[in-house]
XYZ file of C-alpha atoms in Angstrom:
464
model
C -29.828 27.750 -18.499
C -30.616 31.669 -18.907
C -34.235 32.180 -20.392
C -34.019 34.608 -23.660
C -37.255 36.940 -23.826
C -37.243 38.798 -27.083
C -40.300 40.848 -25.987
C -39.384 44.298 -24.622
C -39.153 44.959 -20.919
C -41.139 48.075 -20.815
C -44.368 48.327 -22.570
C -44.564 50.515 -25.876
C -40.978 50.700 -26.047
C -38.774 48.297 -28.428
C -35.115 47.649 -27.918
C -33.286 48.051 -31.460
C -30.041 46.234 -31.885
C -27.812 47.207 -34.577
C -26.427 44.201 -36.577
C -24.390 44.088 -39.784
C -26.741 41.689 -41.223
C -29.905 43.989 -41.081
C -29.309 45.741 -44.362
C -28.868 42.661 -46.772
C -31.828 41.088 -44.956
C -33.699 43.636 -45.879
C -32.580 43.630 -49.662
C -33.523 40.268 -49.712
C -37.112 40.466 -48.075
C -37.657 43.196 -50.947
C -36.345 40.842 -53.459
C -38.722 38.003 -52.331
C -41.326 40.324 -51.882
C -41.408 41.518 -55.298
C -40.825 38.072 -57.094
C -43.838 36.754 -55.320
C -46.054 40.126 -56.363
C -44.977 39.364 -59.845
C -46.094 35.825 -59.649
C -49.570 36.792 -58.072
C -50.154 39.220 -60.575
C -49.428 37.064 -63.398
C -51.288 34.311 -62.091
C -54.052 37.052 -62.230
C -54.022 37.903 -65.446
C -53.505 34.312 -66.712
C -56.851 33.415 -65.106
C -58.768 36.595 -66.218
C -57.803 36.850 -69.849
C -57.138 33.348 -70.837
C -59.408 31.804 -73.881
C -62.621 30.352 -73.065
C -61.357 27.131 -74.839
C -58.611 26.730 -72.088
C -61.275 27.570 -69.123
C -63.097 24.917 -67.065
C -66.149 23.671 -68.380
C -68.962 26.330 -68.024
C -72.534 24.836 -66.706
C -74.706 24.820 -69.545
C -77.661 25.621 -67.108
C -77.600 29.476 -67.167
C -79.977 29.883 -64.384
C -77.455 28.328 -62.250
C -74.864 30.885 -62.894
C -74.399 34.319 -61.326
C -76.269 36.809 -63.164
C -74.329 39.481 -62.149
C -71.422 38.438 -64.264
C -73.500 38.720 -67.443
C -72.555 41.664 -69.980
C -75.397 44.065 -70.579
C -74.385 46.011 -72.976
C -74.015 47.124 -76.787
C -76.232 48.945 -79.536
C -77.728 45.389 -80.535
C -78.965 44.414 -76.868
C -80.173 48.183 -76.366
C -81.950 47.764 -79.533
C -83.769 44.668 -78.218
C -84.647 46.247 -75.158
C -86.060 49.569 -76.940
C -87.860 47.472 -79.431
C -89.662 45.310 -76.736
C -90.623 48.114 -74.811
C -92.233 50.421 -77.494
C -95.423 51.504 -77.228
C -97.479 50.817 -80.231
C -100.854 51.897 -79.335
C -102.074 55.437 -78.777
C -102.936 55.492 -75.105
C -100.338 52.617 -74.272
C -97.993 52.185 -71.324
C -94.659 51.012 -71.387
C -94.321 48.201 -68.446
C -91.226 46.465 -67.027
C -92.643 43.131 -65.985
C -89.939 41.329 -63.291
C -90.731 37.403 -63.484
C -91.797 37.764 -66.781
C -90.923 33.766 -67.355
C -92.950 33.040 -64.415
C -96.445 31.726 -64.351
C -98.552 35.055 -63.961
C -95.388 37.233 -65.433
C -96.059 35.055 -69.116
C -99.631 35.699 -69.332
C -99.574 39.340 -68.388
C -96.358 39.853 -70.730
C -98.424 38.280 -73.273
C -101.790 40.360 -72.412
C -100.064 43.883 -72.606
C -98.317 43.104 -75.885
C -101.413 42.018 -77.312
C -103.172 45.390 -76.654
C -100.193 47.391 -77.880
C -98.247 48.459 -74.748
C -94.572 48.330 -74.886
C -93.332 45.213 -72.415
C -89.911 44.315 -71.224
C -89.473 41.132 -69.374
C -86.874 40.655 -66.367
C -86.323 37.250 -65.074
C -83.151 35.203 -63.321
C -84.423 31.659 -64.553
C -83.823 30.185 -61.482
C -84.239 26.352 -60.847
C -86.895 26.461 -57.975
C -88.374 24.340 -60.615
C -87.438 23.181 -63.850
C -86.109 25.939 -65.791
C -87.159 24.046 -68.890
C -90.620 25.272 -68.433
C -89.425 28.943 -68.197
C -87.282 28.590 -71.369
C -90.568 27.344 -72.892
C -92.569 30.422 -71.622
C -89.888 32.652 -72.733
C -89.809 31.130 -76.291
C -93.378 31.651 -76.298
C -93.150 35.289 -75.301
C -90.385 36.179 -77.816
C -92.814 34.941 -80.594
C -95.292 37.714 -79.264
C -92.398 40.247 -79.411
C -91.685 40.396 -75.508
C -87.947 40.430 -75.295
C -86.805 38.858 -71.445
C -83.611 40.193 -70.140
C -81.560 37.744 -68.099
C -80.866 39.397 -64.721
C -81.544 39.312 -61.065
C -83.964 42.095 -59.271
C -81.176 42.640 -56.977
C -78.710 43.963 -59.599
C -79.509 47.616 -59.067
C -77.235 48.237 -61.633
C -79.092 46.385 -64.611
C -82.136 48.153 -63.176
C -80.608 51.662 -63.585
C -79.608 50.872 -66.914
C -82.773 49.375 -67.898
C -84.564 52.942 -66.636
C -81.885 55.034 -68.512
C -82.649 52.924 -71.696
C -86.645 53.108 -71.380
C -88.503 55.478 -69.118
C -91.074 53.066 -68.195
C -94.304 54.382 -66.859
C -95.114 51.400 -64.872
C -93.679 48.662 -63.047
C -95.427 44.962 -63.104
C -93.278 43.275 -60.187
C -94.051 39.690 -60.108
C -90.589 38.382 -59.395
C -90.605 36.322 -55.928
C -89.610 33.185 -54.458
C -92.940 31.108 -54.439
C -93.985 28.152 -52.413
C -95.169 27.731 -48.972
C -92.888 24.361 -48.018
C -89.892 25.253 -49.976
C -89.178 27.797 -47.346
C -88.578 25.009 -44.408
C -85.680 24.280 -47.040
C -84.348 27.427 -48.085
C -85.554 30.244 -45.939
C -82.876 32.864 -46.983
C -84.143 32.593 -50.752
C -87.507 34.057 -49.543
C -85.642 36.880 -47.742
C -83.146 37.522 -50.772
C -86.181 37.843 -53.230
C -89.092 38.839 -51.310
C -87.606 41.295 -49.367
C -84.143 42.331 -50.374
C -85.273 41.875 -54.085
C -88.283 44.311 -53.527
C -86.375 46.946 -51.869
C -84.230 46.722 -54.789
C -86.963 47.462 -57.353
C -88.550 50.147 -54.777
C -84.848 51.588 -54.711
C -84.508 52.193 -58.332
C -88.005 53.596 -58.863
C -87.658 56.038 -56.454
C -84.806 57.803 -57.647
C -85.459 57.633 -61.573
C -87.478 60.701 -62.982
C -90.262 60.337 -63.681
C -91.053 57.262 -60.980
C -93.238 54.794 -62.357
C -96.370 53.410 -60.986
C -95.570 50.021 -59.197
C -98.152 47.183 -59.188
C -96.707 44.339 -57.613
C -97.717 40.729 -56.300
C -98.499 40.213 -52.675
C -100.992 36.995 -51.517
C -103.635 35.578 -49.760
C -101.158 33.826 -47.706
C -100.583 37.068 -45.596
C -104.039 36.386 -43.878
C -102.193 33.311 -42.204
C -104.573 31.844 -39.297
C -107.222 33.880 -39.846
C -110.693 32.164 -39.134
C -112.875 34.788 -40.324
C -114.194 34.054 -43.989
C -114.349 35.427 -46.421
C -111.015 37.261 -46.008
C -111.245 40.962 -46.667
C -108.464 43.516 -47.241
C -109.338 45.023 -43.618
C -108.700 41.881 -41.885
C -105.934 41.509 -39.555
C -102.572 39.850 -41.248
C -100.382 39.684 -38.524
C -100.397 36.111 -37.887
C -98.655 34.295 -40.939
C -98.623 30.780 -40.831
C -95.183 30.173 -43.124
C -92.364 32.324 -43.825
C -93.237 32.802 -47.376
C -96.527 34.827 -46.091
C -94.246 36.485 -43.404
C -92.059 37.982 -46.422
C -95.342 38.981 -48.332
C -96.512 40.840 -45.352
C -93.285 42.566 -44.898
C -93.500 43.327 -48.622
C -96.706 45.101 -47.835
C -95.337 47.287 -44.996
C -92.279 48.305 -47.189
C -94.614 49.393 -49.976
C -96.318 51.723 -47.478
C -92.715 53.017 -46.202
C -91.659 53.719 -49.853
C -95.477 55.127 -50.836
C -95.061 57.399 -47.574
C -91.810 58.880 -48.053
C -90.815 58.790 -51.668
C -94.405 59.414 -53.221
C -94.540 55.966 -55.301
C -97.520 55.214 -56.224
C -97.940 51.199 -55.343
C -100.684 48.540 -55.389
C -100.738 45.427 -53.876
C -102.536 42.434 -55.335
C -103.390 39.562 -53.050
C -103.543 36.575 -55.526
C -105.734 33.655 -54.388
C -104.422 30.036 -55.528
C -103.818 30.861 -59.287
C -103.902 28.193 -61.676
C -104.137 27.346 -65.553
C -101.859 26.571 -68.647
C -98.327 27.444 -68.164
C -98.666 26.887 -64.341
C -96.286 25.893 -61.599
C -95.310 22.373 -61.208
C -95.101 22.567 -57.541
C -98.562 23.578 -57.269
C -101.264 20.862 -56.574
C -103.486 20.605 -59.379
C -100.455 20.723 -61.627
C -98.457 17.662 -59.895
C -101.745 15.970 -59.304
C -102.454 15.761 -62.939
C -98.822 14.736 -63.627
C -99.002 11.806 -60.914
C -102.689 10.633 -61.881
C -101.437 10.179 -65.706
C -98.224 8.360 -63.938
C -100.583 6.073 -61.775
C -98.691 7.477 -58.941
C -100.527 8.020 -55.181
C -101.333 11.733 -54.708
C -101.709 13.207 -51.268
C -105.187 14.728 -50.076
C -104.844 16.612 -46.875
C -107.509 16.715 -44.408
C -107.527 19.169 -41.394
C -108.255 18.045 -37.644
C -111.306 15.891 -37.405
C -111.563 14.936 -40.696
C -111.958 18.829 -41.687
C -112.152 19.734 -45.200
C -109.284 21.341 -46.967
C -110.404 23.962 -49.590
C -109.062 26.729 -51.833
C -110.383 29.650 -53.844
C -108.875 28.558 -57.104
C -108.847 31.403 -59.657
C -107.940 30.997 -63.092
C -105.004 32.810 -64.838
C -107.073 35.236 -67.469
C -109.196 36.033 -64.591
C -105.849 37.363 -62.536
C -104.650 38.680 -65.639
C -107.415 40.961 -65.957
C -107.444 41.961 -62.379
C -103.668 42.722 -63.008
C -104.111 44.968 -66.001
C -106.792 46.852 -64.508
C -104.507 47.620 -61.662
C -102.069 48.933 -63.928
C -104.781 51.148 -65.902
C -106.127 52.782 -62.761
C -102.681 53.281 -61.045
C -102.233 57.141 -60.778
C -98.828 58.526 -61.218
C -96.168 58.630 -58.667
C -95.512 61.998 -56.866
C -91.973 62.188 -56.100
C -89.092 63.244 -58.275
C -85.302 62.939 -57.801
C -86.058 60.331 -54.414
C -88.198 63.700 -52.768
C -92.136 63.278 -52.561
C -94.026 66.269 -53.443
C -97.411 65.413 -52.495
C -99.501 61.730 -51.080
C -99.540 59.118 -53.653
C -101.666 56.377 -54.248
C -101.318 53.087 -52.176
C -103.925 50.489 -52.588
C -104.110 46.744 -51.740
C -106.959 44.251 -53.442
C -107.605 40.474 -53.455
C -107.930 38.947 -56.530
C -109.598 35.563 -55.814
C -112.540 33.677 -57.628
C -115.336 33.956 -54.035
C -116.145 30.209 -54.458
C -113.710 27.814 -52.438
C -113.661 24.322 -53.467
C -112.379 21.262 -51.739
C -109.370 19.819 -52.574
C -110.930 16.426 -53.078
C -113.563 17.934 -55.646
C -110.529 19.126 -57.652
C -109.030 15.470 -57.868
C -112.803 14.570 -58.988
C -112.795 16.910 -61.825
C -109.297 15.888 -62.842
C -110.346 12.343 -62.633
C -113.540 13.077 -65.284
C -111.036 15.286 -67.523
C -107.991 12.750 -67.693
C -110.408 9.531 -67.434
C -108.119 7.982 -65.111
C -108.908 6.971 -61.332
C -106.569 8.514 -59.297
C -105.083 6.723 -56.303
C -105.696 9.053 -53.367
C -103.751 9.165 -49.787
C -105.443 10.623 -47.373
C -103.011 12.432 -45.012
C -103.328 14.878 -41.988
C -102.453 18.621 -43.136
C -98.938 19.128 -42.019
C -97.645 21.803 -39.948
C -95.482 23.192 -42.560
C -97.151 26.566 -43.579
C -100.324 25.345 -45.442
C -103.657 26.671 -43.833
C -107.048 24.780 -44.247
C -108.888 26.938 -46.437
C -108.956 30.549 -48.283
C -111.685 32.560 -49.425
C -111.552 35.765 -50.770
C -113.872 38.769 -50.849
C -113.519 40.901 -53.723
C -115.781 43.864 -53.374
C -113.157 46.081 -53.157
C -111.398 45.052 -56.416
C -115.069 45.155 -58.080
C -116.001 48.173 -57.023
C -112.858 50.114 -57.986
C -110.906 47.768 -60.877
C -114.185 46.317 -62.238
C -112.684 42.847 -61.337
C -115.198 40.227 -62.116
C -114.009 36.275 -62.304
C -115.684 34.379 -64.938
C -114.099 31.008 -65.048
C -115.160 28.335 -62.848
C -112.901 25.320 -61.733
C -114.376 22.861 -64.046
C -114.019 25.202 -66.922
C -110.527 26.252 -65.848
C -109.120 22.609 -65.334
C -110.261 21.750 -68.860
C -108.209 24.142 -70.331
C -104.979 23.557 -68.012
C -105.399 19.849 -68.902
C -105.794 20.626 -72.648
C -102.270 22.579 -72.746
C -100.614 20.174 -70.347
C -100.972 17.085 -72.471
C -99.642 19.182 -75.358
C -96.942 20.593 -73.302
C -95.801 17.266 -71.908
C -95.786 15.615 -74.963
C -93.721 18.073 -76.511
C -91.190 17.854 -73.647
C -89.905 14.601 -74.289
C -92.231 12.777 -72.487
C -95.663 11.146 -73.897
C -99.058 12.708 -72.276
C -101.616 10.459 -72.470
C -105.079 12.508 -73.025
C -108.790 11.393 -72.790
C -110.120 9.032 -75.545
C -106.953 6.891 -75.603
C -105.223 9.764 -77.408
C -101.076 10.008 -77.168
C -98.721 13.123 -77.925
C -95.383 12.249 -79.237
C -92.506 14.358 -79.513
C -91.026 15.393 -82.669
C -87.853 17.679 -82.866
C -87.109 19.358 -86.048
C -83.988 21.439 -86.910
C -81.002 22.112 -84.455
C -80.000 24.093 -81.046
C -80.756 23.336 -77.918
C -83.891 23.323 -76.048
C -87.242 24.889 -77.006
C -85.443 28.163 -79.007
C -82.840 25.804 -80.931
C -85.648 23.762 -82.768
C -88.833 23.714 -84.128
C -91.399 21.509 -81.776
C -93.792 19.291 -83.685
C -96.878 17.584 -81.671
C -97.894 14.444 -83.509
C -101.258 13.126 -81.981
C -102.017 9.354 -82.311
C -104.943 7.634 -81.068
C -104.449 4.313 -79.340
C -106.602 1.323 -80.028
C -108.794 3.061 -82.942
């Protein structure tokens, strides 16, 4: 049987055969293509323009939705932005606070607003930890007059729009993916937020006119495996012990680059184990408190040869004072239109308490405040990014910022526990306090979450 080969015998040439059926087949193909094109286009229009009532259910948790799809337009929205960012004191500044619904962001935004500065928040309300806590912080900020735009720092178009509405004099960049251990589960989130997000913010800042001064949150984690204590800003930071630390170190190098090329005034703040009311649930002092009250065992890590694990715990009010001092002493950026005109200010400071405390002592303080004995579970310090100790030398911040922490761990934890018992009771649980007090949630009104109802905390005393 003769083999039939339809391929041309000579490469690059095609043998054409005339056929009486060629024209009808062409007409048929065109008709078929036209038909399916109309079907495809019609489907697109149907999916795009169909009413919300006929669409698939939309997740109620806004933090899980793509924030790039949200609409930021209209006179009402722009009015909220301008009102929140309006300066109300003679020498006030206008500040864009990223990560405003976060722990430090909430406190910094509140402090700025109370002294008459213009403040606009930006936060994506992600679900790294329970977004309901962030929503509660948002409600708190709204009561002080701070509006939080729900968006992502990687949304450059949104950032540009905000700067078009408000000529911010300063940016307090606190948005970041926090936590050391979570990097082992979701490493890409750290690159997305701490590196790409920082670049997005700096890109917009270097392009606007006038350029704002920038203060941003680095971390004590950049000191990594250093054994020399206390840590000073001149110590080496090229031995990160975690991906989180590596992204913060990368951020400091990126900040140097934008300062050098574009004339941005940039100040980095290396926070040391911040704690206090409205804190993060993934921090030891927070979940120790929760688990002690629930009677659950809490892990107490120890280093090799029964070495002590200690942290330079720094109360949130002291950190806020350092943040505001950094903003107030920040010089103006020196670039215009993305071009540097002269050298600009570049600074890095430690913000710590200078008094490291063993984690076991932290637990003892909580036991006394809660009047509950903790179930301690002694464990070896895991190799997941945690370091044995942190200890800040704050001489530079003291000399140049006037930074002086005043809150010891006993006092700070007392304030935290007081807040925690009220918050835990107001979010659907029962918070047990000292002296047998119990806090019970009562919700009055309609709506969802903290925004839609009045939260009333009723305190009762058990056993007289």
